[in-house]
Coordinates of C-alpha atoms and ligand atoms in Angstrom, one line a residue:
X1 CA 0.0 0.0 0.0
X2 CA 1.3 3.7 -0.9
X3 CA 1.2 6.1 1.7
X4 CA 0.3 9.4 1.6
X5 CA -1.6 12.3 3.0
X6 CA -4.8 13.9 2.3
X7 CA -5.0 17.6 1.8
X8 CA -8.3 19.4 0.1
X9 CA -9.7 16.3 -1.4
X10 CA -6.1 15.4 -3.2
X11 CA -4.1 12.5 -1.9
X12 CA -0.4 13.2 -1.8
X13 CA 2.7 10.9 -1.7
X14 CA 4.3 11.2 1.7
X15 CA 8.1 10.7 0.2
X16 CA 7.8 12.6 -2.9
X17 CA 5.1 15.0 -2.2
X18 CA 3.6 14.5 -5.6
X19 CA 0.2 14.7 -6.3
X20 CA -1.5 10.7 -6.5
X21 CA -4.5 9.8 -7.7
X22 CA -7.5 9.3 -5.5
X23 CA -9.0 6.0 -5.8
X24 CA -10.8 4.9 -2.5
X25 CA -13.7 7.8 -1.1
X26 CA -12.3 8.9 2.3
X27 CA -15.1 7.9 5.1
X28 CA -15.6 10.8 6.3
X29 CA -17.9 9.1 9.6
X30 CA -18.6 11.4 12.2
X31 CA -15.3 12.2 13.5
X32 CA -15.1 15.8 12.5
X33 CA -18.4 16.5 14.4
X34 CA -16.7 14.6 17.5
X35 CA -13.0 17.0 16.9
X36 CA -15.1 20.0 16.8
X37 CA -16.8 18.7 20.0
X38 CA -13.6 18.1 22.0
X39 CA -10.9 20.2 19.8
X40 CA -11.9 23.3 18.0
X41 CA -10.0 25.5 16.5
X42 CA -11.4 29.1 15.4
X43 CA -9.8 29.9 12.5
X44 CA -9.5 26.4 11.2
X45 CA -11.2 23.2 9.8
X46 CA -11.6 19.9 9.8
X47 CA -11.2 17.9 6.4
X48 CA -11.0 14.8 5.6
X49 CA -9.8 11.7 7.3
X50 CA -7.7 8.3 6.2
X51 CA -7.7 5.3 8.0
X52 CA -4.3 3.3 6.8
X53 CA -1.3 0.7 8.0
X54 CA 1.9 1.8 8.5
X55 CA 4.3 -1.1 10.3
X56 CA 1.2 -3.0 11.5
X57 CA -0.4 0.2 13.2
X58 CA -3.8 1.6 12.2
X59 CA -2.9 5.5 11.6
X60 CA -5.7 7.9 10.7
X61 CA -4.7 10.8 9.0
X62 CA -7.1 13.9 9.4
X63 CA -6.8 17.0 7.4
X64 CA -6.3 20.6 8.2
X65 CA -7.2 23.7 6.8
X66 CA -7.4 27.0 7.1
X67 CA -10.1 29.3 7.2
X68 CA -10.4 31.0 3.5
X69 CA -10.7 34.0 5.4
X70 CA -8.7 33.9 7.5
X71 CA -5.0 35.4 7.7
X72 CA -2.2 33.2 9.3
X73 CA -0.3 34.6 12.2
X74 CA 3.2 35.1 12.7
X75 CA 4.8 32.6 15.2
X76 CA 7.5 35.1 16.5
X77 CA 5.0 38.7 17.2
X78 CA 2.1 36.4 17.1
X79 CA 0.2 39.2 14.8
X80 CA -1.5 38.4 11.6
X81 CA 0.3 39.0 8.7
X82 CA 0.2 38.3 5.3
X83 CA 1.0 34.9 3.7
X84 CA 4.5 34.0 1.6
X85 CA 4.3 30.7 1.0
X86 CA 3.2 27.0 1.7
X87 CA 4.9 24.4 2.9
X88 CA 4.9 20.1 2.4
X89 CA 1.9 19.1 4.6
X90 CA 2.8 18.2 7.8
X91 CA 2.0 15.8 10.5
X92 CA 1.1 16.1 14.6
X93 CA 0.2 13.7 16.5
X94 CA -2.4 13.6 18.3
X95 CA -4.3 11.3 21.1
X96 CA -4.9 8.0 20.2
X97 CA -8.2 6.4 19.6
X98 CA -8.9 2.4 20.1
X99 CA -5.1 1.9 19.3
X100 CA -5.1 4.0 15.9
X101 CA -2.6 6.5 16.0
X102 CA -4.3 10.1 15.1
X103 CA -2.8 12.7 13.3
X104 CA -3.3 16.3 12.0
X105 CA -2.7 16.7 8.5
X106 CA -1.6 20.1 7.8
X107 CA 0.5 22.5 5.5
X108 CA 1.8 25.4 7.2
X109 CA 1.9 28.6 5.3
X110 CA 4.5 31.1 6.2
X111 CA 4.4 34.7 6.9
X112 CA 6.0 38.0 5.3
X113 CA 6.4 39.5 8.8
X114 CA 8.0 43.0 8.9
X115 CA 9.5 42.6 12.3
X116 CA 10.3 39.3 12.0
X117 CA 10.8 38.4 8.5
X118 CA 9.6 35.2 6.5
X119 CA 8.6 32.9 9.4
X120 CA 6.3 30.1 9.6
X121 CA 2.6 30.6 11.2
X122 CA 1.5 29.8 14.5
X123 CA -1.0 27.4 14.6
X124 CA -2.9 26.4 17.8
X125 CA -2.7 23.0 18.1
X126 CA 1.0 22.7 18.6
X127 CA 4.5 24.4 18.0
X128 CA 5.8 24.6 14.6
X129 CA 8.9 22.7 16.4
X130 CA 6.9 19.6 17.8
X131 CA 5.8 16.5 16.3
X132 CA 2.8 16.2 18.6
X133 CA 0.1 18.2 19.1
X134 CA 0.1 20.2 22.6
X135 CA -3.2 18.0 23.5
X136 CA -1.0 14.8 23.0
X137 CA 1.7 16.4 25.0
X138 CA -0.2 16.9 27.8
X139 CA -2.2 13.9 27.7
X140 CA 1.0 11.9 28.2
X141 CA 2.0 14.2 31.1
X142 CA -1.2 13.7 32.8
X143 CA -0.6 9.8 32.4
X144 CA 3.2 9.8 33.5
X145 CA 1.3 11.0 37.0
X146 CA -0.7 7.6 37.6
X147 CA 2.1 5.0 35.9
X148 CA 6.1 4.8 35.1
X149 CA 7.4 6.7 32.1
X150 CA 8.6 3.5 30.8
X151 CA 4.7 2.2 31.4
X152 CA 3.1 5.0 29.7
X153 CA 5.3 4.7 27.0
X154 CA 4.3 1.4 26.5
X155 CA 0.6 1.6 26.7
X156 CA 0.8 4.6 23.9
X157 CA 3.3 3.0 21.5
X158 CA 5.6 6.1 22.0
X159 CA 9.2 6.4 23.5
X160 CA 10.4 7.1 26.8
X161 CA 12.3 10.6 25.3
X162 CA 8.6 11.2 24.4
X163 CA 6.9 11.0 27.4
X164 CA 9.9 12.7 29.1
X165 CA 10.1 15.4 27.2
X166 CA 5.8 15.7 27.5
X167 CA 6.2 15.8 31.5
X168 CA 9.4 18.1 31.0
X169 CA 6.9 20.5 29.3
X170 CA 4.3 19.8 32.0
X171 CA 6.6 20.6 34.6
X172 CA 7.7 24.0 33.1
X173 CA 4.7 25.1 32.5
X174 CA 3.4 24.4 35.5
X175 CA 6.2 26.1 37.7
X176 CA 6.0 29.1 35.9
X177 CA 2.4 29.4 36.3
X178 CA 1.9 28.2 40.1
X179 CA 0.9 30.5 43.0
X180 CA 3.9 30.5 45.6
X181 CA 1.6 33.2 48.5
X182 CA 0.9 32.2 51.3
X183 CA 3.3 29.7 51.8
X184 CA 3.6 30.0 56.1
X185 CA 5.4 26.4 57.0
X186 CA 8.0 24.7 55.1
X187 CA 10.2 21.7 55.8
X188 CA 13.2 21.0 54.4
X189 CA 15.0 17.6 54.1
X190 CA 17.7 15.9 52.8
X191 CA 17.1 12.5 50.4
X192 CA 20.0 10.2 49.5
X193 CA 19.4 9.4 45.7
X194 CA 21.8 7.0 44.7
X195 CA 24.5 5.2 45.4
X196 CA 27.8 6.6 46.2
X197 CA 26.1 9.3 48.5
X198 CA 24.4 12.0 46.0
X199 CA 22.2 13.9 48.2
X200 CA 19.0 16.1 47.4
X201 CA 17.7 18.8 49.3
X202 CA 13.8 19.2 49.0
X203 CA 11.9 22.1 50.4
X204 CA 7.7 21.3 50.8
X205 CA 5.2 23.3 52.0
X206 CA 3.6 21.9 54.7
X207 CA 0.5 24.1 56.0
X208 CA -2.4 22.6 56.7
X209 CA -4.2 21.8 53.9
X210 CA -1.3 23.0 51.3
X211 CA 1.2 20.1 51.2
X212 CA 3.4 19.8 48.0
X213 CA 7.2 20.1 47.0
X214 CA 8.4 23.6 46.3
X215 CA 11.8 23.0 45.3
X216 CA 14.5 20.4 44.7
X217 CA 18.2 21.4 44.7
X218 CA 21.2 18.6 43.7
X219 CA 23.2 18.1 47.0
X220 CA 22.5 19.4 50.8
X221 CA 25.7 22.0 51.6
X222 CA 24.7 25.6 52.5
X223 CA 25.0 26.9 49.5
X224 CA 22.3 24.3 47.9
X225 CA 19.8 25.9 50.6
X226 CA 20.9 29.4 50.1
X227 CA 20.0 28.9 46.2
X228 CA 15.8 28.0 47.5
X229 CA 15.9 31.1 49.5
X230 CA 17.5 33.2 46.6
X231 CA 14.8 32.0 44.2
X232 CA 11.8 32.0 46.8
X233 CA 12.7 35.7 47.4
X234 CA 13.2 37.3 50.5
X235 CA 9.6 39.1 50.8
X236 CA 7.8 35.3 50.7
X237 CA 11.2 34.3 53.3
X238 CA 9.8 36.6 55.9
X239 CA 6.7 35.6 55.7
X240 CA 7.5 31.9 56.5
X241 CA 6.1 31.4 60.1
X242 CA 7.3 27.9 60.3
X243 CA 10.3 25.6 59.4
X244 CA 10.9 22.4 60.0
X245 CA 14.4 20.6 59.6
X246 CA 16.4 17.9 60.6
X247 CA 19.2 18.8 62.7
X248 CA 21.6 18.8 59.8
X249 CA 24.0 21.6 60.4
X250 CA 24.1 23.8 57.1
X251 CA 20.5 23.8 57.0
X252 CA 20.5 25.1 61.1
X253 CA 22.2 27.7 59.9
X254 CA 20.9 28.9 56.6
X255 CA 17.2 29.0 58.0
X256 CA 18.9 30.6 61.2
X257 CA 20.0 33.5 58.7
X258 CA 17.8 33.6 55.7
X259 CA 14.3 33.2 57.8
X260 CA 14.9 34.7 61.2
X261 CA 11.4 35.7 62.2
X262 CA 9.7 31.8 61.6
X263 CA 9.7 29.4 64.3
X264 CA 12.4 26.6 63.9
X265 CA 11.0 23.2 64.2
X266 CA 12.5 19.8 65.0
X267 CA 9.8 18.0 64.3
X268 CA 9.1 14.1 64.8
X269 CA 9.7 12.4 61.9
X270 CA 13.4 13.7 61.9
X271 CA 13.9 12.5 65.1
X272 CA 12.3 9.4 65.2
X273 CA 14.9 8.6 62.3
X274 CA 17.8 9.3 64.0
X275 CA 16.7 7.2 66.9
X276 CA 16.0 4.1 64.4
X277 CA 19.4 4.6 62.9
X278 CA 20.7 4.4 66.6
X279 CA 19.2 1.2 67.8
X280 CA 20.1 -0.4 64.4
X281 CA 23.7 0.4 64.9
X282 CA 23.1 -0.9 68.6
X283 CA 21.9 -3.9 67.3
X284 CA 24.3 -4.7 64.4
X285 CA 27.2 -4.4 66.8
X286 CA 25.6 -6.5 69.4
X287 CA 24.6 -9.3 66.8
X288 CA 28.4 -9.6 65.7
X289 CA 29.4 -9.5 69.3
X290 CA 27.2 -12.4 70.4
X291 CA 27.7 -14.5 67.1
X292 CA 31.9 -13.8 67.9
X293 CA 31.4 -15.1 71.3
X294 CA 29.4 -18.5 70.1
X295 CA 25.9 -17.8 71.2
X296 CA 22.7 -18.4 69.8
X297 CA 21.7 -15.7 67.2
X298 CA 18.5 -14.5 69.2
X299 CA 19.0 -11.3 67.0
X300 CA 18.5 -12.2 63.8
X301 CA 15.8 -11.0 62.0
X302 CA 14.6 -8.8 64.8
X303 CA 15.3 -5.4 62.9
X304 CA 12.0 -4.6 62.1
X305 CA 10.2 -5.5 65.1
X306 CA 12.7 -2.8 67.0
X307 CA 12.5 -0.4 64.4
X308 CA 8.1 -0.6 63.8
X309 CA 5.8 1.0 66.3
X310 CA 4.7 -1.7 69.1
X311 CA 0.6 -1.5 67.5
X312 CA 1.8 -2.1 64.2
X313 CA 3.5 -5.5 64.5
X314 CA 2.1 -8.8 63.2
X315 CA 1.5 -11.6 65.3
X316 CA 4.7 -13.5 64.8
X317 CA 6.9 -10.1 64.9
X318 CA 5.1 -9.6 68.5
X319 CA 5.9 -13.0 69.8
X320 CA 9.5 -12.4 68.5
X321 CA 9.8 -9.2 70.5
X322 CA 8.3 -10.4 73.5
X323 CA 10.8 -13.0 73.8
X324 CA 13.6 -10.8 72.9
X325 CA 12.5 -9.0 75.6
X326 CA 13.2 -11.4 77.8
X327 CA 17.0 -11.1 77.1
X328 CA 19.1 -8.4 79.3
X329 CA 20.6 -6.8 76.2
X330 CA 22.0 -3.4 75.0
X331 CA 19.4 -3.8 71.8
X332 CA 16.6 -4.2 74.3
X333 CA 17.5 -1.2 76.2
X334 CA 18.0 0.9 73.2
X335 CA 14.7 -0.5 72.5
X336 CA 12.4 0.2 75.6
X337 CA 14.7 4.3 75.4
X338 CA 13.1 4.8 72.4
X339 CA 9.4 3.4 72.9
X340 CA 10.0 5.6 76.3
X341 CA 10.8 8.9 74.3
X342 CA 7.5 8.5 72.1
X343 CA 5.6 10.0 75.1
X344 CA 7.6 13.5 74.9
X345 CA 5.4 13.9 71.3
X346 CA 2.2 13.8 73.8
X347 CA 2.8 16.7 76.0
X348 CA 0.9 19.8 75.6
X349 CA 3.3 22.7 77.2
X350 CA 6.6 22.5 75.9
X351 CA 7.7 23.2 80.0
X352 CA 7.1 20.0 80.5
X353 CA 8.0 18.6 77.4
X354 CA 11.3 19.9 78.2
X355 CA 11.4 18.4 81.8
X356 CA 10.5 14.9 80.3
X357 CA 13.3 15.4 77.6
X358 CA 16.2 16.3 80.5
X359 CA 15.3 13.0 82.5
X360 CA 15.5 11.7 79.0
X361 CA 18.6 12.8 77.9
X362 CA 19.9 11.8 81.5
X363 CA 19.0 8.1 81.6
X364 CA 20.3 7.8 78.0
X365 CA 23.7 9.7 78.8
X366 CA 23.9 6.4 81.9
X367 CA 23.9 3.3 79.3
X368 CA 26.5 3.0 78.0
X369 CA 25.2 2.9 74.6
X370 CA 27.5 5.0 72.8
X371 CA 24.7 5.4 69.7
X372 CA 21.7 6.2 72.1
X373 CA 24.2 8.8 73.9
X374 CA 25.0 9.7 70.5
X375 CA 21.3 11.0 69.9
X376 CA 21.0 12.3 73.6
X377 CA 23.4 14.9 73.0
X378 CA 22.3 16.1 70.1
X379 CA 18.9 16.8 71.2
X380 CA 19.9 18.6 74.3
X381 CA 22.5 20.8 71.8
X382 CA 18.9 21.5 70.1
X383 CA 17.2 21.3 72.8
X384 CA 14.9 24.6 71.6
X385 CA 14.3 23.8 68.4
X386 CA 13.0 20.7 70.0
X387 CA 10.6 21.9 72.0
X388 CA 9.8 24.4 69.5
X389 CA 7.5 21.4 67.7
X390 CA 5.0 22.3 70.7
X391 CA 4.7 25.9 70.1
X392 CA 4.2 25.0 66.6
X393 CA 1.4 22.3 67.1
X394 CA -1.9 22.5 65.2
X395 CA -0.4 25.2 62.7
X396 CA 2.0 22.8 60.5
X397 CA 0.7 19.0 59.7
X398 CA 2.9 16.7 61.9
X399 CA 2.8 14.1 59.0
X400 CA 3.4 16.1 56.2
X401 CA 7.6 15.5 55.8
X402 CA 7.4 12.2 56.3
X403 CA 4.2 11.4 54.1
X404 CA 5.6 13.7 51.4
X405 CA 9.4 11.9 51.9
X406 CA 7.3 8.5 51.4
X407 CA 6.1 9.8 48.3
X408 CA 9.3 11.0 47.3
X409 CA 11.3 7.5 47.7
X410 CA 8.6 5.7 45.6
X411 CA 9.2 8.2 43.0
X412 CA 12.6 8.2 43.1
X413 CA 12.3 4.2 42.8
X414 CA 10.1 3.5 40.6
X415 CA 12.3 2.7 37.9
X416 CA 12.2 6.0 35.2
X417 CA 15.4 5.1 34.1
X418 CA 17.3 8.0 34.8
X419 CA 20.6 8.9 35.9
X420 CA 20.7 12.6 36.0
X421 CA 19.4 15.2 38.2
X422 CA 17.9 16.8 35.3
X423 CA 15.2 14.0 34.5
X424 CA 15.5 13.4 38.7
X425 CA 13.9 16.6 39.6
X426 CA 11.2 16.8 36.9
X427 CA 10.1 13.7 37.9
X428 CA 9.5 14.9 41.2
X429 CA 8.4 18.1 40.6
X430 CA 5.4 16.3 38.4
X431 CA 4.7 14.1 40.9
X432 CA 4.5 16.1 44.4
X433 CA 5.1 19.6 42.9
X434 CA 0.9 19.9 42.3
X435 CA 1.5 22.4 39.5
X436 CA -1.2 23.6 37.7
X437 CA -2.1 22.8 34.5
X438 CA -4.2 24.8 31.5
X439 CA -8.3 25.0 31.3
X440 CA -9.1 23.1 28.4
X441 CA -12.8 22.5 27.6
X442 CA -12.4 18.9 27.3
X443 CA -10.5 16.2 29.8
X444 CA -8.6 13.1 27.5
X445 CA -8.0 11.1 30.8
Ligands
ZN501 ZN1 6.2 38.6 13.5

């Protein structure tokens, strides 16, 4: 079978561009009333449509015109201006239907533009740059949000560079149009993205209600933080009310100098981690110890039932703690410290807060765990910006760092293939960023 195109009736040869004879009446169905439904263009029409192969895929080619009225408009001033010339027909792809691959057939006239010479017209359904339509564009975007890049790829018969470059669009559009007021709590965290220690810093807002990721900067020195504050702007920086952070020096300091009038916040989730990582490294040490010394290996395989809240254990995991329990070791006491310091998060007054955390800090400093004295230490150096999570209660969402750092793993795992922070912070931007996107009259997906 030959392929061409169809433009005003005449069927032309996609290689050579000459003019073939028309033997088989185009069915015309009812798809131009259905395009005009979902996809109209003002100064422009709906022709005719060809269903053909091409490499075992249905294709259906539908025409383009333009208006006889109507005058094209420059692509660069985006005035109308007079036509030059025509060029070959053109094709932009456009959403799918039942596995056929849609295009829009079109030729593109250029303009005599006085300011910006002979340039091609702008046309509304795309960029004079693009293969796809802007529709198509966007309709992958939107499905790179609910599956892999890789997946949605796959379920469209397109690339991976595709979809990628569909959510890069996505993502720049939708940071330059997003609303960044009234941002009044942030919290800013450092994620570990690959191997060989590459670090992110991520800033999200988390008011009530508002939760998303407002930046992502490649490594977590000073200088990384400085840049968010530098783009944020320093009228939005003094209007932050809250900050939360880990206790990760640089950061202490930056937020200490770039947002002086917010309340500093240690909050939970932070510490909580550092106090898993402590009994872990209790553990591992102990394990070796008892396995060196010939006994039996009661720790092995207790990680998780240390390391998971008490009501969240199965059946089996409880039975195994209880009878590690039993045992008089340094894992166990790390243990029982840090089930012990989950009722500091309940107090109301951060007075007493504070009292609980001294007797804390105290017990810990007396056993001789050098990992659980480890985290002692560094709480009391921080000792305000601890207790400063109770003067900020109800106005920031405790969960919010740790459910949007949740999110942020699985995105960061789920397999898009990429090894540079480039296609890294798009990915994550498009995923937790909740940028906006355009009106359009008619939802794809
Ligand atoms: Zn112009």
């Amino acid at each position: 079978m030959r392929r061409g195109c169809i433009l005003r009736g005449l069927w032309y040869d996609w290689v050579s561009g000459k003019k073939l004879i028309d033997t088989t009446r185009p069915n015309r169905m009812q798809l131009k009333t259905i395009l005009n439904r979902i996809q109209k263009h003002r100064s422009f029409v709906y022709g005719e449509a060809r269903l053909y192969e091409d490499g075992g895929r249905l294709c259906l080619d539908v025409e383009l015109r333009a208006r006889a009225n109507g005058r094209p408009q420059c692509s660069g001033c985006a005035r109308s201006r007079p036509g030059y010339d025509t060029l070959a027909p053109r094709r932009f792809e456009f959403i799918p239907l039942w596995g056929i691959a849609v295009y829009f057939v079109y030729a593109m006239r250029r303009v005599e533009c006085p300011t910006c010479g002979v340039v091609v017209e702008a046309v509304p359904w795309g960029s004079g740059k693009h293969q796809s339509t802007t529709t198509y564009v966007w309709f992958l975007a939107r499905w790179a949000k609910r599956m892999s890049w890789s997946e949605v790829a796959q379920a469209f018969r397109t690339s991976w560079e595709r979809v990628f470059r569909a959510v890069e669009m996505a993502v720049r559009w939708g940071l330059q149009h997003r609303q960044l007021g009234g941002v009044g709590a942030i919290g800013v965290d450092e994620v570990l993205w690959r191997r060989g220690y590459k670090f992110l810093t991520v800033v999200y807002q988390i008011d009530k209600g508002v939760r998303r990721l407002l930046w992502v900067g490649e490594d977590r020195k000073a200088k990384t933080l400085l840049r968010f504050f530098r783009s944020f702007g320093s009228e939005r920086s003094a209007q932050l009310r809250f900050i939360c952070s880990d206790m990760w020096q640089p950061y202490l300091k930056v937020i200490a100098r770039k947002a002086s009038g917010a309340i500093h916040v240690l909050d939970r989730f932070h510490i909580m981690t550092h106090m898993s990582k402590a009994i872990d490294e209790v553990r591992a040490k102990e394990a070796k110890r008892l396995k060196a010394a010939g006994y039996e290996p009661v720790l092995t395989g207790t990680r998780f039932c240390l390391l998971k809240r008490p009501e969240n254990l199965t059946e089996s995991q409880e039975i195994k703690l209880a009878e590690l329990l039993k045992y008089n070791l340094g894992t166990v006491r790390a243990y029982l410290l840090k089930e012990d310091f989950r009722f500091f998060w309940n107090y109301v007054s951060p007075a007493w807060a504070g009292k609980f955390l001294d007797r804390w800090c105290t017990r810990t400093m007396r056993s001789r765990l050098d990992a659980m004295k480890r985290v002692a230490r560094m709480l009391r150096n921080h000792r305000e910006l601890l207790l400063n999570w109770f003067r900020a209660r109800g106005a920031i969402s405790a969960a919010a760092v740790e459910g949007l750092n949740n999110k942020l793993k699985v995105t960061t795992r789920k397999a898009y293939g990429f090894r540079s922070f480039r296609a890294m912070d798009i990915a994550l931007y498009h995923a937790l960023g909740q940028l906006p996107e355009p009106n359009s009259t008619h939802r794809f997906c």
